[in-house]
Amino acid sequence: MRRPADILPSEITDPALYAGRRRFIQAAAAGTIAGALGLPALAAPAAARGEKLPGVRPSQWTLDEKPTPYETIVSYGNFYEFGPDKDSPGKNAYRLRPRPWSVLVEGEVKKPQRFDIEDILKWAPLEERTYRMRCVEGWSMVVPWVGFPFSELMKRVEVTGNAKYVEFWSLADPEQMPYVRLPLLDWPYMEGLRLDEAMHPLTIFAVGLYGEVLPKPNGAPLRLVVPWKYGFKGAKSIVRIRFVREMPRTTWMKAGPDEYGFYSNVNPDVPHRRWSQSHERRLGEFLKRKTLPFNGYAEQVAQLYAGMDLRKFF
Ligand SMILES: Nc1nc2c(c(=O)[nH]1)N[C@H]1C(S)=C(S)[C@@H](COP(=O)(O)O)O[C@H]1N2
Ligand SMILES: [Mo]
């Protein structure tokens, strides 16, 4: 069958790539696949969709809000390795090759190791986590991620007592990512968390959305998701994780130290240097909404920052 040229290669999936296939068949037989969990039904999608992820369970951490349509999530966003515009990732990320893929975990750990994405998918307890996401630019969406707590990965490498922070490094391959040849940002893209933030149960590594493998524009095959922080904390297409003693100087801190702080908690009371953060536009909606402290997750995360001046530590 001929495929229209506008279908991203990312959406044409070789089933043999996914080691989870056997588990998928077992899960299907047991009736536990995502489809049986009442995932949102979709109108007929415009383009071919990704492969279903097996064994995805519902989560107590999920949000009961209407998800942003799949087409919007994959076609509007930031992924500067593929260009500077909101539609650049949707147009150009077909160049990304998310298989084979591995992630090196090193630094202050007893067992530094390289994880293959196929192996991660075998052991990771995948959950559907519908999260509210807020970009520092003032738009937001609701994304039904599929992912697992980052703490599950931490257990496997045995983080030492010296580790205070963790760095997340994205791929920077000019063959796949044309814009890393330009100095848009200090490549590779790097973000960081304090250790207690990294261990928080809301912090996940996403491997999918809408029950399917993660689309390339959203950071295939795996990316960080921290729902109470601005979207840029969620590094995409991660190849290296390093546990460290010192607070890292992240890509966005280097790009604008007075505009992007290390913490980057969603905070309607602390304006960006060039614009207010008090309101946001949910993609697909006309009227703006009030931005909530910690993006609505204050009850779960505010205690992480007890005693800190959040105007200073923005
Ligand atoms: N490697 C990399 N990760 C990135 C970015 C990027 O440019 N490069 N952009 C960030 C920003 S600013 C946002 S808002 C989110 C948007 O992606 P999403 O819509 O898939 O969450 O990705 C974040 N992660
Ligand atoms: Mo963003």
CSV table of C-alpha atoms and ligand atoms in Angstrom, one decimal:
chain,number,residue,atom,x,y,z
A,1,MET,CA,0.0,0.0,0.0
A,2,ARG,CA,1.3,3.4,-0.8
A,3,ARG,CA,1.5,5.9,2.0
A,4,PRO,CA,0.9,9.6,1.5
A,5,ALA,CA,4.1,11.6,1.8
A,6,ASP,CA,2.8,13.5,4.8
A,7,ILE,CA,2.7,10.4,7.1
A,8,LEU,CA,5.7,10.6,9.3
A,9,PRO,CA,8.0,7.6,9.2
A,10,SER,CA,7.7,7.7,13.0
A,11,GLU,CA,4.2,6.6,12.6
A,12,ILE,CA,5.1,3.6,10.4
A,13,THR,CA,6.1,1.0,12.9
A,14,ASP,CA,8.0,-2.2,12.5
A,15,PRO,CA,6.3,-4.5,14.9
A,16,ALA,CA,9.5,-6.5,15.3
A,17,LEU,CA,11.1,-3.5,16.9
A,18,TYR,CA,9.1,-3.9,20.0
A,19,ALA,CA,10.3,-6.6,22.4
A,20,GLY,CA,7.1,-6.1,24.4
A,21,ARG,CA,5.2,-8.0,21.7
A,22,ARG,CA,4.9,-11.2,23.7
A,23,ARG,CA,3.7,-9.3,26.7
A,24,PHE,CA,1.2,-7.5,24.5
A,25,ILE,CA,-0.3,-10.7,23.4
A,26,GLN,CA,-0.5,-12.0,27.0
A,27,ALA,CA,-2.0,-8.7,28.2
A,28,ALA,CA,-4.5,-8.7,25.4
A,29,ALA,CA,-5.5,-12.3,26.4
A,30,ALA,CA,-5.9,-11.1,30.0
A,31,GLY,CA,-8.0,-8.2,28.9
A,32,THR,CA,-5.7,-5.6,30.5
A,33,ILE,CA,-4.5,-3.6,27.6
A,34,ALA,CA,-5.0,0.2,27.5
A,35,GLY,CA,-8.0,-0.1,25.2
A,36,ALA,CA,-9.9,-1.9,27.9
A,37,LEU,CA,-9.1,0.9,30.5
A,38,GLY,CA,-11.4,3.4,29.0
A,39,LEU,CA,-8.7,5.5,27.2
A,40,PRO,CA,-10.4,8.5,25.5
A,41,ALA,CA,-12.0,7.5,22.2
A,42,LEU,CA,-10.8,9.6,19.3
A,43,ALA,CA,-12.3,10.9,16.2
A,44,ALA,CA,-10.8,9.3,13.0
A,45,PRO,CA,-7.2,10.5,13.1
A,46,ALA,CA,-5.8,12.4,10.1
A,47,ALA,CA,-2.6,10.4,10.0
A,48,ALA,CA,-1.5,6.9,10.9
A,49,ARG,CA,-0.9,6.4,14.6
A,50,GLY,CA,1.8,4.7,16.6
A,51,GLU,CA,1.9,1.2,18.0
A,52,LYS,CA,-0.1,0.5,21.2
A,53,LEU,CA,2.1,0.0,24.3
A,54,PRO,CA,1.4,-3.2,26.1
A,55,GLY,CA,0.4,-3.6,29.8
A,56,VAL,CA,-0.4,0.0,30.6
A,57,ARG,CA,-2.2,0.4,33.9
A,58,PRO,CA,-4.4,3.2,35.2
A,59,SER,CA,-2.8,5.4,37.8
A,60,GLN,CA,-3.8,7.1,41.0
A,61,TRP,CA,-1.7,10.1,39.9
A,62,THR,CA,-3.8,10.7,36.8
A,63,LEU,CA,-5.9,13.8,36.3
A,64,ASP,CA,-9.6,13.7,35.4
A,65,GLU,CA,-9.5,16.4,32.7
A,66,LYS,CA,-10.3,16.3,29.0
A,67,PRO,CA,-7.1,15.5,27.1
A,68,THR,CA,-5.9,17.8,24.3
A,69,PRO,CA,-6.4,16.1,20.9
A,70,TYR,CA,-3.6,13.8,19.7
A,71,GLU,CA,-3.2,15.8,16.5
A,72,THR,CA,-2.6,19.0,18.5
A,73,ILE,CA,-0.1,17.4,20.9
A,74,VAL,CA,2.1,16.1,18.1
A,75,SER,CA,1.9,19.1,15.8
A,76,TYR,CA,2.4,22.1,18.2
A,77,GLY,CA,5.4,22.4,20.6
A,78,ASN,CA,9.0,23.1,21.1
A,79,PHE,CA,11.9,20.8,20.1
A,80,TYR,CA,14.6,23.2,19.0
A,81,GLU,CA,16.8,20.4,17.6
A,82,PHE,CA,14.3,20.3,14.8
A,83,GLY,CA,13.8,24.0,14.4
A,84,PRO,CA,12.7,27.2,16.2
A,85,ASP,CA,8.9,27.2,15.4
A,86,LYS,CA,6.0,25.6,17.1
A,87,ASP,CA,5.4,23.5,14.0
A,88,SER,CA,9.1,22.6,13.4
A,89,PRO,CA,9.0,19.3,15.5
A,90,GLY,CA,5.8,18.1,13.8
A,91,LYS,CA,7.4,18.8,10.4
A,92,ASN,CA,11.0,17.7,10.9
A,93,ALA,CA,11.2,15.2,13.7
A,94,TYR,CA,10.6,12.4,11.2
A,95,ARG,CA,14.4,12.4,10.9
A,96,LEU,CA,14.8,11.1,14.4
A,97,ARG,CA,15.7,7.4,14.7
A,98,PRO,CA,14.3,6.1,18.1
A,99,ARG,CA,15.5,2.5,17.6
A,100,PRO,CA,18.0,1.2,18.5
A,101,TRP,CA,18.3,3.5,21.5
A,102,SER,CA,20.0,3.4,24.9
A,103,VAL,CA,20.4,5.6,27.9
A,104,LEU,CA,23.7,5.8,29.9
A,105,VAL,CA,23.2,6.4,33.6
A,106,GLU,CA,26.4,7.5,35.4
A,107,GLY,CA,27.9,9.8,38.0
A,108,GLU,CA,27.1,9.3,41.7
A,109,VAL,CA,25.7,5.8,41.4
A,110,LYS,CA,27.0,2.4,42.6
A,111,LYS,CA,26.0,0.7,39.4
A,112,PRO,CA,26.5,2.9,36.4
A,113,GLN,CA,25.0,1.2,33.3
A,114,ARG,CA,23.5,1.6,29.9
A,115,PHE,CA,19.9,0.8,29.5
A,116,ASP,CA,18.4,-0.3,26.2
A,117,ILE,CA,14.9,1.1,25.5
A,118,GLU,CA,13.7,-2.5,24.8
A,119,ASP,CA,14.8,-3.7,28.2
A,120,ILE,CA,13.2,-0.6,29.9
A,121,LEU,CA,9.9,-1.5,28.3
A,122,LYS,CA,10.2,-5.0,29.7
A,123,TRP,CA,10.6,-4.0,33.4
A,124,ALA,CA,9.1,-0.6,33.6
A,125,PRO,CA,5.6,-0.5,35.3
A,126,LEU,CA,3.8,1.5,32.7
A,127,GLU,CA,0.9,3.7,33.8
A,128,GLU,CA,-1.4,6.1,32.0
A,129,ARG,CA,-0.7,9.6,33.6
A,130,THR,CA,-2.9,12.3,32.3
A,131,TYR,CA,-1.1,15.5,33.3
A,132,ARG,CA,-1.6,19.2,32.9
A,133,MET,CA,1.4,20.7,31.0
A,134,ARG,CA,2.3,24.4,31.0
A,135,CYS,CA,4.8,26.0,28.7
A,136,VAL,CA,6.7,29.1,30.0
A,137,GLU,CA,5.4,30.9,26.8
A,138,GLY,CA,1.9,30.8,28.2
A,139,TRP,CA,0.2,27.9,26.5
A,140,SER,CA,-0.9,24.7,28.1
A,141,MET,CA,-2.3,21.3,27.3
A,142,VAL,CA,-3.5,18.1,28.9
A,143,VAL,CA,-1.5,15.1,27.9
A,144,PRO,CA,-2.4,11.4,28.5
A,145,TRP,CA,1.2,10.3,28.9
A,146,VAL,CA,2.3,6.7,29.3
A,147,GLY,CA,5.3,6.4,31.6
A,148,PHE,CA,6.8,5.1,34.7
A,149,PRO,CA,8.2,6.8,37.8
A,150,PHE,CA,11.8,8.0,37.4
A,151,SER,CA,12.4,6.5,40.9
A,152,GLU,CA,12.1,3.0,39.3
A,153,LEU,CA,15.2,3.7,37.3
A,154,MET,CA,17.0,5.2,40.2
A,155,LYS,CA,16.6,2.0,42.2
A,156,ARG,CA,18.4,0.0,39.5
A,157,VAL,CA,21.6,2.1,39.6
A,158,GLU,CA,21.7,2.6,43.4
A,159,VAL,CA,22.2,6.4,43.7
A,160,THR,CA,24.9,7.2,46.3
A,161,GLY,CA,24.6,9.6,49.2
A,162,ASN,CA,26.7,12.1,47.4
A,163,ALA,CA,24.1,12.8,44.7
A,164,LYS,CA,22.2,16.0,45.2
A,165,TYR,CA,21.0,16.7,41.7
A,166,VAL,CA,20.5,14.8,38.4
A,167,GLU,CA,21.1,15.9,34.9
A,168,PHE,CA,19.1,14.8,31.8
A,169,TRP,CA,20.9,15.0,28.5
A,170,SER,CA,19.1,14.9,25.1
A,171,LEU,CA,20.6,13.5,21.9
A,172,ALA,CA,22.4,16.1,19.8
A,173,ASP,CA,23.1,14.3,16.5
A,174,PRO,CA,23.4,16.7,13.5
A,175,GLU,CA,22.5,13.8,11.1
A,176,GLN,CA,19.1,13.4,12.7
A,177,MET,CA,18.6,16.8,14.2
A,178,PRO,CA,19.5,19.5,11.6
A,179,TYR,CA,19.2,22.5,13.9
A,180,VAL,CA,21.9,21.4,16.3
A,181,ARG,CA,24.3,22.7,13.6
A,182,LEU,CA,23.0,26.2,14.6
A,183,PRO,CA,23.8,27.9,17.9
A,184,LEU,CA,20.1,28.2,18.8
A,185,LEU,CA,20.9,26.7,22.2
A,186,ASP,CA,23.9,25.3,23.9
A,187,TRP,CA,23.7,21.7,22.7
A,188,PRO,CA,23.2,19.0,23.8
A,189,TYR,CA,20.0,20.1,25.6
A,190,MET,CA,20.3,19.5,29.3
A,191,GLU,CA,17.9,19.9,32.1
A,192,GLY,CA,18.2,19.0,35.8
A,193,LEU,CA,16.3,18.3,39.0
A,194,ARG,CA,17.1,18.2,42.7
A,195,LEU,CA,17.2,14.7,43.9
A,196,ASP,CA,14.0,14.9,45.9
A,197,GLU,CA,12.2,16.3,42.9
A,198,ALA,CA,13.5,13.5,40.8
A,199,MET,CA,12.2,10.9,43.3
A,200,HIS,CA,8.8,12.5,43.6
A,201,PRO,CA,6.1,10.0,42.4
A,202,LEU,CA,4.8,12.6,39.9
A,203,THR,CA,8.1,12.7,38.1
A,204,ILE,CA,8.0,10.2,35.2
A,205,PHE,CA,9.8,9.1,32.2
A,206,ALA,CA,7.3,9.1,29.4
A,207,VAL,CA,7.5,6.4,26.7
A,208,GLY,CA,4.1,7.0,25.1
A,209,LEU,CA,1.0,9.1,24.9
A,210,TYR,CA,-2.6,8.1,24.2
A,211,GLY,CA,-1.6,4.5,24.9
A,212,GLU,CA,0.8,4.4,22.0
A,213,VAL,CA,4.6,4.7,21.6
A,214,LEU,CA,5.9,8.2,22.0
A,215,PRO,CA,5.7,10.2,18.8
A,216,LYS,CA,9.0,11.7,17.5
A,217,PRO,CA,8.0,15.4,18.0
A,218,ASN,CA,7.3,14.7,21.6
A,219,GLY,CA,10.7,13.2,22.4
A,220,ALA,CA,10.8,9.6,21.3
A,221,PRO,CA,11.7,7.1,22.6
A,222,LEU,CA,11.8,8.5,26.1
A,223,ARG,CA,11.6,11.9,27.8
A,224,LEU,CA,11.2,13.5,31.2
A,225,VAL,CA,7.9,14.8,32.4
A,226,VAL,CA,7.6,17.0,35.5
A,227,PRO,CA,4.0,18.3,35.6
A,228,TRP,CA,4.4,21.0,38.2
A,229,LYS,CA,7.3,22.7,36.3
A,230,TYR,CA,7.4,24.7,33.0
A,231,GLY,CA,7.5,22.4,30.0
A,232,PHE,CA,11.2,23.1,29.2
A,233,LYS,CA,12.2,21.0,32.2
A,234,GLY,CA,11.0,17.9,30.3
A,235,ALA,CA,14.1,17.1,28.2
A,236,LYS,CA,13.2,15.0,25.2
A,237,SER,CA,14.9,12.0,23.5
A,238,ILE,CA,17.2,11.4,26.5
A,239,VAL,CA,20.5,9.6,26.0
A,240,ARG,CA,22.4,10.3,29.2
A,241,ILE,CA,21.5,10.7,32.9
A,242,ARG,CA,24.1,11.9,35.4
A,243,PHE,CA,23.8,12.1,39.1
A,244,VAL,CA,25.9,14.9,40.5
A,245,ARG,CA,26.8,16.8,43.7
A,246,GLU,CA,26.3,20.3,42.4
A,247,MET,CA,23.3,22.1,40.9
A,248,PRO,CA,23.8,21.9,37.1
A,249,ARG,CA,23.7,25.0,34.9
A,250,THR,CA,21.1,24.0,32.5
A,251,THR,CA,20.7,24.9,28.8
A,252,TRP,CA,18.0,27.5,29.6
A,253,MET,CA,19.9,29.0,32.5
A,254,LYS,CA,22.8,29.5,30.1
A,255,ALA,CA,20.4,30.9,27.4
A,256,GLY,CA,18.9,33.5,29.8
A,257,PRO,CA,20.0,33.4,33.5
A,258,ASP,CA,17.5,36.1,34.5
A,259,GLU,CA,14.6,34.5,32.6
A,260,TYR,CA,15.0,30.8,33.4
A,261,GLY,CA,15.9,29.6,36.8
A,262,PHE,CA,16.9,26.2,37.9
A,263,TYR,CA,13.6,25.4,39.7
A,264,SER,CA,11.1,26.7,37.1
A,265,ASN,CA,8.1,25.8,39.1
A,266,VAL,CA,4.9,27.0,37.5
A,267,ASN,CA,4.2,30.2,39.5
A,268,PRO,CA,1.5,32.8,38.5
A,269,ASP,CA,3.0,35.2,41.0
A,270,VAL,CA,6.5,35.3,39.4
A,271,PRO,CA,6.4,36.9,36.0
A,272,HIS,CA,8.9,36.0,33.3
A,273,ARG,CA,11.2,39.0,32.7
A,274,ARG,CA,9.3,39.8,29.5
A,275,TRP,CA,5.7,38.7,30.2
A,276,SER,CA,3.2,37.8,32.9
A,277,GLN,CA,2.7,34.2,34.0
A,278,SER,CA,-0.7,34.8,35.6
A,279,HIS,CA,-2.8,33.3,32.8
A,280,GLU,CA,-2.4,30.6,30.1
A,281,ARG,CA,-4.2,29.5,26.9
A,282,ARG,CA,-5.1,25.9,26.9
A,283,LEU,CA,-4.6,24.8,23.3
A,284,GLY,CA,-7.9,24.6,21.6
A,285,GLU,CA,-9.6,27.1,23.9
A,286,PHE,CA,-10.4,30.7,23.3
A,287,LEU,CA,-10.5,32.3,26.7
A,288,LYS,CA,-7.5,32.3,28.9
A,289,ARG,CA,-7.4,30.4,32.2
A,290,LYS,CA,-5.8,31.4,35.5
A,291,THR,CA,-2.5,29.7,35.9
A,292,LEU,CA,-2.4,27.7,39.1
A,293,PRO,CA,0.6,27.6,41.6
A,294,PHE,CA,2.7,24.5,40.8
A,295,ASN,CA,0.4,24.0,37.8
A,296,GLY,CA,-2.3,22.7,40.1
A,297,TYR,CA,-0.1,20.2,41.8
A,298,ALA,CA,0.6,22.3,45.0
A,299,GLU,CA,-1.0,19.8,47.3
A,300,GLN,CA,1.4,17.1,46.1
A,301,VAL,CA,4.7,19.1,45.8
A,302,ALA,CA,4.6,22.4,47.7
A,303,GLN,CA,6.3,20.8,50.7
A,304,LEU,CA,9.4,20.1,48.6
A,305,TYR,CA,10.0,23.9,48.7
A,306,ALA,CA,9.0,24.6,52.3
A,307,GLY,CA,11.0,27.6,53.6
A,308,MET,CA,12.4,28.6,50.2
A,309,ASP,CA,11.8,32.0,48.8
A,310,LEU,CA,10.2,31.1,45.4
A,311,ARG,CA,10.8,34.6,44.0
A,312,LYS,CA,14.5,34.1,44.5
A,313,PHE,CA,14.5,30.4,43.6
A,314,PHE,CA,12.3,30.9,40.5
B,1,LIG,N1,15.6,18.2,23.8
B,1,LIG,C1,14.6,19.1,24.0
B,1,LIG,N2,13.7,18.9,24.9
B,1,LIG,C2,12.7,19.9,25.1
B,1,LIG,C3,12.7,21.0,24.3
B,1,LIG,C4,13.7,21.2,23.3
B,1,LIG,O1,13.7,22.2,22.6
B,1,LIG,N3,14.6,20.2,23.2
B,1,LIG,N4,11.7,22.0,24.5
B,1,LIG,C5,11.0,22.0,25.8
B,1,LIG,C6,9.9,22.9,25.9
B,1,LIG,S1,10.2,24.5,25.9
B,1,LIG,C7,8.6,22.4,26.0
B,1,LIG,S2,7.3,23.4,26.2
B,1,LIG,C8,8.3,20.9,25.8
B,1,LIG,C9,7.3,20.8,24.7
B,1,LIG,O2,7.1,19.4,24.3
B,1,LIG,P1,5.8,18.6,24.6
B,1,LIG,O3,4.7,19.4,24.0
B,1,LIG,O4,6.0,17.3,23.9
B,1,LIG,O5,5.7,18.4,26.1
B,1,LIG,O6,9.5,20.2,25.5
B,1,LIG,C10,10.6,20.6,26.3
B,1,LIG,N5,11.7,19.6,26.0
B,2,MO,MO,8.2,25.5,26.7
